[in-house]
Short mmCIF file of C-alpha atoms and ligand atoms in Angstrom, two decimals:
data_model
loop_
_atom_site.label_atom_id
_atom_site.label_comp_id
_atom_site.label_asym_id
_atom_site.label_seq_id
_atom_site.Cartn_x
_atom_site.Cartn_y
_atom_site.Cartn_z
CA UNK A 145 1.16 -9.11 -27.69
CA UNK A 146 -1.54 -11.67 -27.17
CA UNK A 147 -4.61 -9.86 -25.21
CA UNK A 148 -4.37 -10.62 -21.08
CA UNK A 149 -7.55 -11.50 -20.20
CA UNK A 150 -8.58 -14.95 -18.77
CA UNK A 151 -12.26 -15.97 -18.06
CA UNK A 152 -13.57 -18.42 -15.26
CA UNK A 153 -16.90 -19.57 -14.68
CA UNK A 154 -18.55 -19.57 -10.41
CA UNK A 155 -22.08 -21.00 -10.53
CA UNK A 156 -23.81 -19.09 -13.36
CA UNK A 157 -22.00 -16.02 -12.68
CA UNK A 158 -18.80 -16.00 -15.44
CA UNK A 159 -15.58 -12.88 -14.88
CA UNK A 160 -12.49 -12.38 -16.28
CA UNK A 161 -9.74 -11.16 -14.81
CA UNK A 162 -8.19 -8.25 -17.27
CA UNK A 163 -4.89 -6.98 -17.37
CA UNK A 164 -3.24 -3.51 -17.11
CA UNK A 165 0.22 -5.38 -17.60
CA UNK A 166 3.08 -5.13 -15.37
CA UNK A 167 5.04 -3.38 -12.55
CA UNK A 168 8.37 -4.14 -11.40
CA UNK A 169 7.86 -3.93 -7.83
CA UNK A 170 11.15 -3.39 -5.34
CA UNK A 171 11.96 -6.69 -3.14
CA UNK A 172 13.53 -4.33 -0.38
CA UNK A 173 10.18 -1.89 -0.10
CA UNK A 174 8.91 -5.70 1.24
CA UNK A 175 9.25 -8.01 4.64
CA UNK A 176 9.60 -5.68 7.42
CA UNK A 177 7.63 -6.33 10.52
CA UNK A 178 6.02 -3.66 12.60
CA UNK A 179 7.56 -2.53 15.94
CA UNK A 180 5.97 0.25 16.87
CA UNK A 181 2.73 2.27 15.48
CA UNK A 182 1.73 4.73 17.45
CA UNK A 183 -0.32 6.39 14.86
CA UNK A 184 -2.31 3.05 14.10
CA UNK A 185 -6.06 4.17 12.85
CA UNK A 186 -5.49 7.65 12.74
CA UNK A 187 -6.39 9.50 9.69
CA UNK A 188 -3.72 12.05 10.49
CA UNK A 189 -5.48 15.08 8.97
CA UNK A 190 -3.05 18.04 8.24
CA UNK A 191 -0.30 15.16 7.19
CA UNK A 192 1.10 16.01 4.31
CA UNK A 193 1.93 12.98 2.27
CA UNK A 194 -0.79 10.65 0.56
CA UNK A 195 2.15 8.25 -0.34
CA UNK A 196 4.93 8.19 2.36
CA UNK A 197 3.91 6.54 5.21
CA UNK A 198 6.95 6.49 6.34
CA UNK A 199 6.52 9.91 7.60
CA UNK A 200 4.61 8.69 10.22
CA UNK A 201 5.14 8.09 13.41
CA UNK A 202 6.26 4.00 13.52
CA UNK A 203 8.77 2.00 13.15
CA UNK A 204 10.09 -1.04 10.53
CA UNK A 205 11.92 -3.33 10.92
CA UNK A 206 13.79 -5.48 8.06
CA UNK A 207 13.23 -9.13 8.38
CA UNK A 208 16.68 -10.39 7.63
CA UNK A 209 16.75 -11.47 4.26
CA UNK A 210 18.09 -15.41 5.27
CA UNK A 211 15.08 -15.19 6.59
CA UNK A 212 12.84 -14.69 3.67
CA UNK A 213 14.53 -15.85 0.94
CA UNK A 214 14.28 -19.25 3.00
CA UNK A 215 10.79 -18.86 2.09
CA UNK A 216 10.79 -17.57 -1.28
CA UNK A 217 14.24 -18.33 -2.78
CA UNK A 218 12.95 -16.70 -6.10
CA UNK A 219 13.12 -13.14 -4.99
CA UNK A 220 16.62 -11.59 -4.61
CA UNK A 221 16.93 -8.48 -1.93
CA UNK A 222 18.04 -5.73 -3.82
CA UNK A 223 16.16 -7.10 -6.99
CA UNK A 224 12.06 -6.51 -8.19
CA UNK A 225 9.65 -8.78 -7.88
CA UNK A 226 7.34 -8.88 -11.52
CA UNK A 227 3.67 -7.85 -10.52
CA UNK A 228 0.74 -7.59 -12.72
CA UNK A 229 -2.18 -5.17 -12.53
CA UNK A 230 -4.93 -7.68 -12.74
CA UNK A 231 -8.33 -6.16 -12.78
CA UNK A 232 -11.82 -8.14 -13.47
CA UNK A 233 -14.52 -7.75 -15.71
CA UNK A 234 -18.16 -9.42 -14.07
CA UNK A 235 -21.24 -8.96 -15.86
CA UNK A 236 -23.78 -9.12 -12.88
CA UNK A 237 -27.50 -8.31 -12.91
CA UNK A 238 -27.75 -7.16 -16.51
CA UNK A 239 -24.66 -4.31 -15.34
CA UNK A 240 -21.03 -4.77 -16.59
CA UNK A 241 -19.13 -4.07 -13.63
CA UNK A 242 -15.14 -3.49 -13.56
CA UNK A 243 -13.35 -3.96 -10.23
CA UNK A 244 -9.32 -1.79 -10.33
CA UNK A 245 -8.44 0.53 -13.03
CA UNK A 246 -4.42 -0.20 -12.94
CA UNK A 247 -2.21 2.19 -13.71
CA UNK A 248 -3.16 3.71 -17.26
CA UNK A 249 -0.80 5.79 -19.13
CA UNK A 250 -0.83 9.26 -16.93
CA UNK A 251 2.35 10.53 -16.46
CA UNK A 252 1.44 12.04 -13.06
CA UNK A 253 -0.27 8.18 -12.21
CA UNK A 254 2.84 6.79 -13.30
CA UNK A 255 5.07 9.22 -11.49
CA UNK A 256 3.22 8.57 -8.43
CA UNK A 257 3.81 4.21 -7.93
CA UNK A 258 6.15 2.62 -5.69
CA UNK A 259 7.11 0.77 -8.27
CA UNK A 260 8.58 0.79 -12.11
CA UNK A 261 5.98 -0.02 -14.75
CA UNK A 262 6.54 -2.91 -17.15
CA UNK A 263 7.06 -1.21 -20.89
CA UNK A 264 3.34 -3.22 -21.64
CA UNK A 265 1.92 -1.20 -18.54
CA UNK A 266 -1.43 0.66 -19.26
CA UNK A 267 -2.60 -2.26 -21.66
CA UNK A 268 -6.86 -2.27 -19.68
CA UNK A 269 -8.53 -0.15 -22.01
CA UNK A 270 -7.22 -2.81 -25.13
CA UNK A 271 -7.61 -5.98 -23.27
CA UNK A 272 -11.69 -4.74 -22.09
CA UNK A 273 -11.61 -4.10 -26.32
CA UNK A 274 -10.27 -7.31 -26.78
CA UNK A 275 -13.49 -8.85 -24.92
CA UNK A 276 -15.78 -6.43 -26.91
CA UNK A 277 -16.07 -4.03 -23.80
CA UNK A 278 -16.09 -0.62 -24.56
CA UNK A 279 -15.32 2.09 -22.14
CA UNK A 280 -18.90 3.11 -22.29
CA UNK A 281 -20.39 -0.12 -21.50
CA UNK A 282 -19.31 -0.52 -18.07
CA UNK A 283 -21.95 0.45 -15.87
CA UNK A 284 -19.84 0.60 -11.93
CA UNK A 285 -16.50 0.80 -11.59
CA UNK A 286 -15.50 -0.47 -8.07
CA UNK A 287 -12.28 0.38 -6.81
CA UNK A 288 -10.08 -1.56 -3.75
CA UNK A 289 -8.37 1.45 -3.03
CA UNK A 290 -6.94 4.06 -4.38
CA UNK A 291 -3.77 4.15 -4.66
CA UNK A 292 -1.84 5.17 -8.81
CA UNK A 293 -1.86 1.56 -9.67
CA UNK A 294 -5.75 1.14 -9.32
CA UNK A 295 -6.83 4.28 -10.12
CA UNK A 296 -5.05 5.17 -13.33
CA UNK A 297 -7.74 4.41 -16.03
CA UNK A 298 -10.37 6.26 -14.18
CA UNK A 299 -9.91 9.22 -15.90
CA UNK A 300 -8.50 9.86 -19.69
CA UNK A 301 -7.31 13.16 -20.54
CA UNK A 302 -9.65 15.01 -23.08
CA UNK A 303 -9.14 18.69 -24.40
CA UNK A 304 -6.45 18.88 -21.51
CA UNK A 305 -9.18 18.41 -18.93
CA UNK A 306 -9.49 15.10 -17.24
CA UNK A 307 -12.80 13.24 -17.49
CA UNK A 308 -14.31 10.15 -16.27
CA UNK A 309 -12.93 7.25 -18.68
CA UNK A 310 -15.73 5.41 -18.31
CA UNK A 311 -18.55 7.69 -18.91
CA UNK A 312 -21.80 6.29 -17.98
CA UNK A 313 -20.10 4.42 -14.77
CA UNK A 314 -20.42 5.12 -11.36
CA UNK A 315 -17.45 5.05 -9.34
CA UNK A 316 -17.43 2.94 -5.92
CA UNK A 317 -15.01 2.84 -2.77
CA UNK A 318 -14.93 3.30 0.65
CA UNK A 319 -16.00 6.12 2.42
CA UNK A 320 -12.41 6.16 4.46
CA UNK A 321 -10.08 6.02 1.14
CA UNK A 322 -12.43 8.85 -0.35
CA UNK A 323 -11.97 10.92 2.02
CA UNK A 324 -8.29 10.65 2.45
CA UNK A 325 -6.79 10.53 -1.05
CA UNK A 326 -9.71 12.80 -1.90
CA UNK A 327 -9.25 15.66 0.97
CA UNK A 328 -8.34 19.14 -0.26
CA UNK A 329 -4.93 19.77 0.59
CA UNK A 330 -3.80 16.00 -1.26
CA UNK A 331 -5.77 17.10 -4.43
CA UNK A 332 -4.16 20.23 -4.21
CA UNK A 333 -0.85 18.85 -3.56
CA UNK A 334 -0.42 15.42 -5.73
CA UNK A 335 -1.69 15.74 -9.52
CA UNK A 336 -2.37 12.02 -9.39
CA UNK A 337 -5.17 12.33 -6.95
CA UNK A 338 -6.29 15.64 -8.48
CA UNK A 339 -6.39 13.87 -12.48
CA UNK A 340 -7.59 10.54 -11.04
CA UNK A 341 -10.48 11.80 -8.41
CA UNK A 342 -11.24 15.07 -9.22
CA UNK A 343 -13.14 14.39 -11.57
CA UNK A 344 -15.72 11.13 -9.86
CA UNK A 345 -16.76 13.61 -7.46
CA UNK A 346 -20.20 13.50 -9.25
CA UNK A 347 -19.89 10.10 -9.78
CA UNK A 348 -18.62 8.48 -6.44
CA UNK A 349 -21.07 5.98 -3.89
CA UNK A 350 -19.14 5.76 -0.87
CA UNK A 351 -19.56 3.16 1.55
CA UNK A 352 -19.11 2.90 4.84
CA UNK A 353 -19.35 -0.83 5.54
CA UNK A 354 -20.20 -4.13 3.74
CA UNK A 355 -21.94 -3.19 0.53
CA UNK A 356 -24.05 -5.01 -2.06
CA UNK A 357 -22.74 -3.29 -5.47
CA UNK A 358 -24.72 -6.01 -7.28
CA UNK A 359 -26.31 -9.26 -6.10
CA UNK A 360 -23.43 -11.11 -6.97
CA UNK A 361 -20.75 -8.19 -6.51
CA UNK A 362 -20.08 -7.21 -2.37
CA UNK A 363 -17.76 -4.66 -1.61
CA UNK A 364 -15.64 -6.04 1.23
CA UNK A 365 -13.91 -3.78 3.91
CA UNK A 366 -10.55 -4.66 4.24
CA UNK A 367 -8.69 -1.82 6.30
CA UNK A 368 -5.01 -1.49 6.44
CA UNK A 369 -2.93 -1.31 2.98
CA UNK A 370 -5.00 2.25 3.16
CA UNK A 371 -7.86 3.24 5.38
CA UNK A 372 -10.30 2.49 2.97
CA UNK A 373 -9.10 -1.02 1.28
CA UNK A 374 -11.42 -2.57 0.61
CA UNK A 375 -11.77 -6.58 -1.19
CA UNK A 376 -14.49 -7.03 -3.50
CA UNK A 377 -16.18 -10.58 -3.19
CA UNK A 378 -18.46 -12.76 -6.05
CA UNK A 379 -20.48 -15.15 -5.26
CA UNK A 380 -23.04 -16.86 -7.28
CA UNK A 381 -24.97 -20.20 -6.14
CA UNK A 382 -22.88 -21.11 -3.33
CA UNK A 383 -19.48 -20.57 -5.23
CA UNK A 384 -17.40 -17.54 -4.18
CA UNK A 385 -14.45 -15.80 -5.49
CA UNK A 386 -12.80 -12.77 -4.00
CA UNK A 387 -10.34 -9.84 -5.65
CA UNK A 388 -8.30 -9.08 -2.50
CA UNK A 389 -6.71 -6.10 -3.75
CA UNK A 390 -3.37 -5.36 -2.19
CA UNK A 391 -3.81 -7.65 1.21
CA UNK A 392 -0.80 -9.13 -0.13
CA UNK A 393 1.38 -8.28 -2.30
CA UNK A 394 2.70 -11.71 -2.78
CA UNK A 395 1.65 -14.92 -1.39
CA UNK A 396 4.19 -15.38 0.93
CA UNK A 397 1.90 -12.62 3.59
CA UNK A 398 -0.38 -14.86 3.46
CA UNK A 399 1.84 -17.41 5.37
CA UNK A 400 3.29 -14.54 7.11
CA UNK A 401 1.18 -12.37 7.59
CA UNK A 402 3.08 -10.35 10.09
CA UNK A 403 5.58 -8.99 7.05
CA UNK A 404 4.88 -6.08 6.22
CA UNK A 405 5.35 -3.64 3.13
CA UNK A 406 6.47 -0.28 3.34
CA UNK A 407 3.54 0.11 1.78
CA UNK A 408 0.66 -0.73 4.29
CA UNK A 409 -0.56 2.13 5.95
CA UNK A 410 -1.39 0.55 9.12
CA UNK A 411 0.20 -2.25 9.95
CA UNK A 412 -1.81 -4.20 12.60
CA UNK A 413 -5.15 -3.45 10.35
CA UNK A 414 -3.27 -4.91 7.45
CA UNK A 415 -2.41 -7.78 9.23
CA UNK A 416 -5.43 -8.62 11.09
CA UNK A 417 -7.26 -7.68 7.22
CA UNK A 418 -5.22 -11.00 6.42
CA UNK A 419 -6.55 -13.37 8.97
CA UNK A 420 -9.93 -12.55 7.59
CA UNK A 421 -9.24 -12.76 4.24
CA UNK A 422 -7.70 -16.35 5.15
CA UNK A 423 -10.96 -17.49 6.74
CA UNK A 424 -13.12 -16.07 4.82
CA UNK A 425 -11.23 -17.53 1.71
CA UNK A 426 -11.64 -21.46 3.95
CA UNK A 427 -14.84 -20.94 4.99
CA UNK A 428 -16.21 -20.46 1.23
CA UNK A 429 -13.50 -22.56 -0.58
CA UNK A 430 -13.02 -19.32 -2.65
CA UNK A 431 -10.79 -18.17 -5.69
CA UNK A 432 -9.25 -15.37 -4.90
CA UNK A 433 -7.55 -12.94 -7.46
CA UNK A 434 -4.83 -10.68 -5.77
CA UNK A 435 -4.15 -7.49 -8.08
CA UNK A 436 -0.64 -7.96 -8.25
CA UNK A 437 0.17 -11.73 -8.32
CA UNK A 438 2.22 -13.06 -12.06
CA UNK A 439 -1.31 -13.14 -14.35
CA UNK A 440 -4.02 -14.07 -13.93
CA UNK A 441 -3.33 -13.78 -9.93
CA UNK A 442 -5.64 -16.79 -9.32
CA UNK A 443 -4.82 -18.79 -5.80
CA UNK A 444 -6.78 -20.86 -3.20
CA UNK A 445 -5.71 -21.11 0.35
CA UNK A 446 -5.72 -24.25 1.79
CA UNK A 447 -4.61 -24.86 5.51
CA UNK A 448 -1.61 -27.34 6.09
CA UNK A 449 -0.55 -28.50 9.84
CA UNK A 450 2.58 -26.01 9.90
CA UNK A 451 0.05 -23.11 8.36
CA UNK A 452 -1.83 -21.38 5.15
CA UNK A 453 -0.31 -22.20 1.86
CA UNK A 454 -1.03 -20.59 -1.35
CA UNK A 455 -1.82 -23.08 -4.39
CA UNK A 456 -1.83 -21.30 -7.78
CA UNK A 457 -5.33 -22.00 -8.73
CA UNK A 458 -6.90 -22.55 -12.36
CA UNK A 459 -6.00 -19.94 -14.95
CA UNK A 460 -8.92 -19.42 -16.42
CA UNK A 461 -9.95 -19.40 -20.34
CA UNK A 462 -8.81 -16.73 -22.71
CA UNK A 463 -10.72 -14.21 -24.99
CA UNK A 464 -14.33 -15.10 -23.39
CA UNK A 465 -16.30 -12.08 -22.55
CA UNK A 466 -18.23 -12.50 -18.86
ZN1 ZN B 645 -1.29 -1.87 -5.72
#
């Protein structure tokens, strides 16, 4: 297979966007709308699943699938919808900085998604090789959140203990994510948190709000998919690009932003997360890179009379290094 990385220039700053390959993500865990919340915000200490929101105290609601599929005909209800684990490679400020780790090979990583991997899932470490990147060269690591599929390759297992994959990197996220995925009783309970996070706790900068990883590189609160979500913007001599993580899962939230996955921890922070992701995205005419949009996961926003649309946006050249 043909290495997935594609490389895109914004002012004098150049990134690529580098694949972990694919999921097969489940249409019906998708398009529900929120009816009730009551839990909203709440980091519900003592509650004992890092991956079930469902035991919480709200309620879904299925948008009726003539509904949807009015919208995006492509996707069938009881069918999977092909995502990609698209991560980015930015060189910034002399430091080689990776934004997502996918979902790596783990079995307890792999165990833990929502979704099925694609058989070329796990594919970041060769496609960073395929740019000349070793592990050792990356200086941060910044992750969106972290749920399996981003936090996967942030450990590799070495003489059956699990160390830090990239081993001169520092490890960035949000305070809030940190300390949920990371709290005792979830380490103690769910071996992908325990392999995955364990061992950063040397390594981790938490942040509590808008955050300068770089001078081109801003970590980007973004409650709502998880506590801590967090977008990661680039911007370099007035042009901007923006990873948005798992704001959407597919384009179509964008337009509707009030459907909902199973998924998103809070619902009204995920969809109010969306509305400024949309105007941020106008304001600065920005790329933005969702982690699991069909490769490279490249789209610009652009506002019609009836609402936001998605336009699939340049693709980017392949085999570059940033
Ligand atoms: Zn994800």
């Amino acid at each position: 297979m043909n290495a997935a990385t594609a490389t895109f220039r914004l002012g004098a700053l150049t990134f690529s966007v580098v694949s972990d390959g694919t999921i097969a993500m489940p249409v019906s865990m998708f398009f529900k709308t929120l009816v009730e919340d009551r839990s909203a915000g709440q980091p519900e200490e003592g509650a004992a699943s890092a991956a079930r929101p469902a035991s919480r105290s709200r309620r879904m609601e299925d948008v009726p699938p003539a509904v949807w599929q009015a919208e995006v005909p492509d996707l069938e209800p009881d069918g999977y919808a092909d995502g990609s684990m698209n991560c980015i490679l930015v060189r910034s400020d002399g430091k080689l900085v990776l934004i997502d780790t996918g979902l790596g090979t783990k079995p307890s990583t792999r165990a833990a998604l929502n979704s099925l991997p694609g058989r070329d899932a796990g594919t970041l470490l060769r496609n960073l090789a395929a740019l000349g990147v070793r592990p050792e060269g990356i200086d941060m690591v910044v992750l969106t959140h972290a749920h399996a599929d981003h936090i996967g390759w942030c450990t590799v297992e070495h003489d059956g203990q699990f160390v830090p994959t990239f081993t001169r990197a520092t490890y960035w996220l949000l305070r809030a994510d940190w300390e949920f995925f990371a709290a005792p009783h979830r380490l103690a309970k769910y071996p992908v948190l325990r392999e995955n996070l364990e061992p950063l706790r040397e390594r981790v900068v938490l942040a509590d709000c808008e955050t300068a990883v770089t001078p081109n590189v801003l970590l980007w609160p973004s409650p709502g998919h998880t506590l801590g979500h967090a977008c990661v913007a680039l911007h370099a001599g007035g042009h901007y690009a923006m990873h948005i993580g798992d704001v959407v899962h597919h384009p179509v939230e964008f337009e509707r932003p009030e459907w909902l996955a199973e998924v998103d921890y809070d619902g009204r922070q995920t969809i109010a997360s969306r509305h400024r992701v949309a105007e941020w995205a106008l304001a600065h005419d920005a790329l933005l890179i969702a982690a699991h949009t069909p490769f490279p996961g490249t789209g610009r926003l652009r506002r019609q009379r009836w609402g936001l649309t998605w336009d699939e946006a340049e693709k980017g050249e392949p085999g570059r290094a940033p």
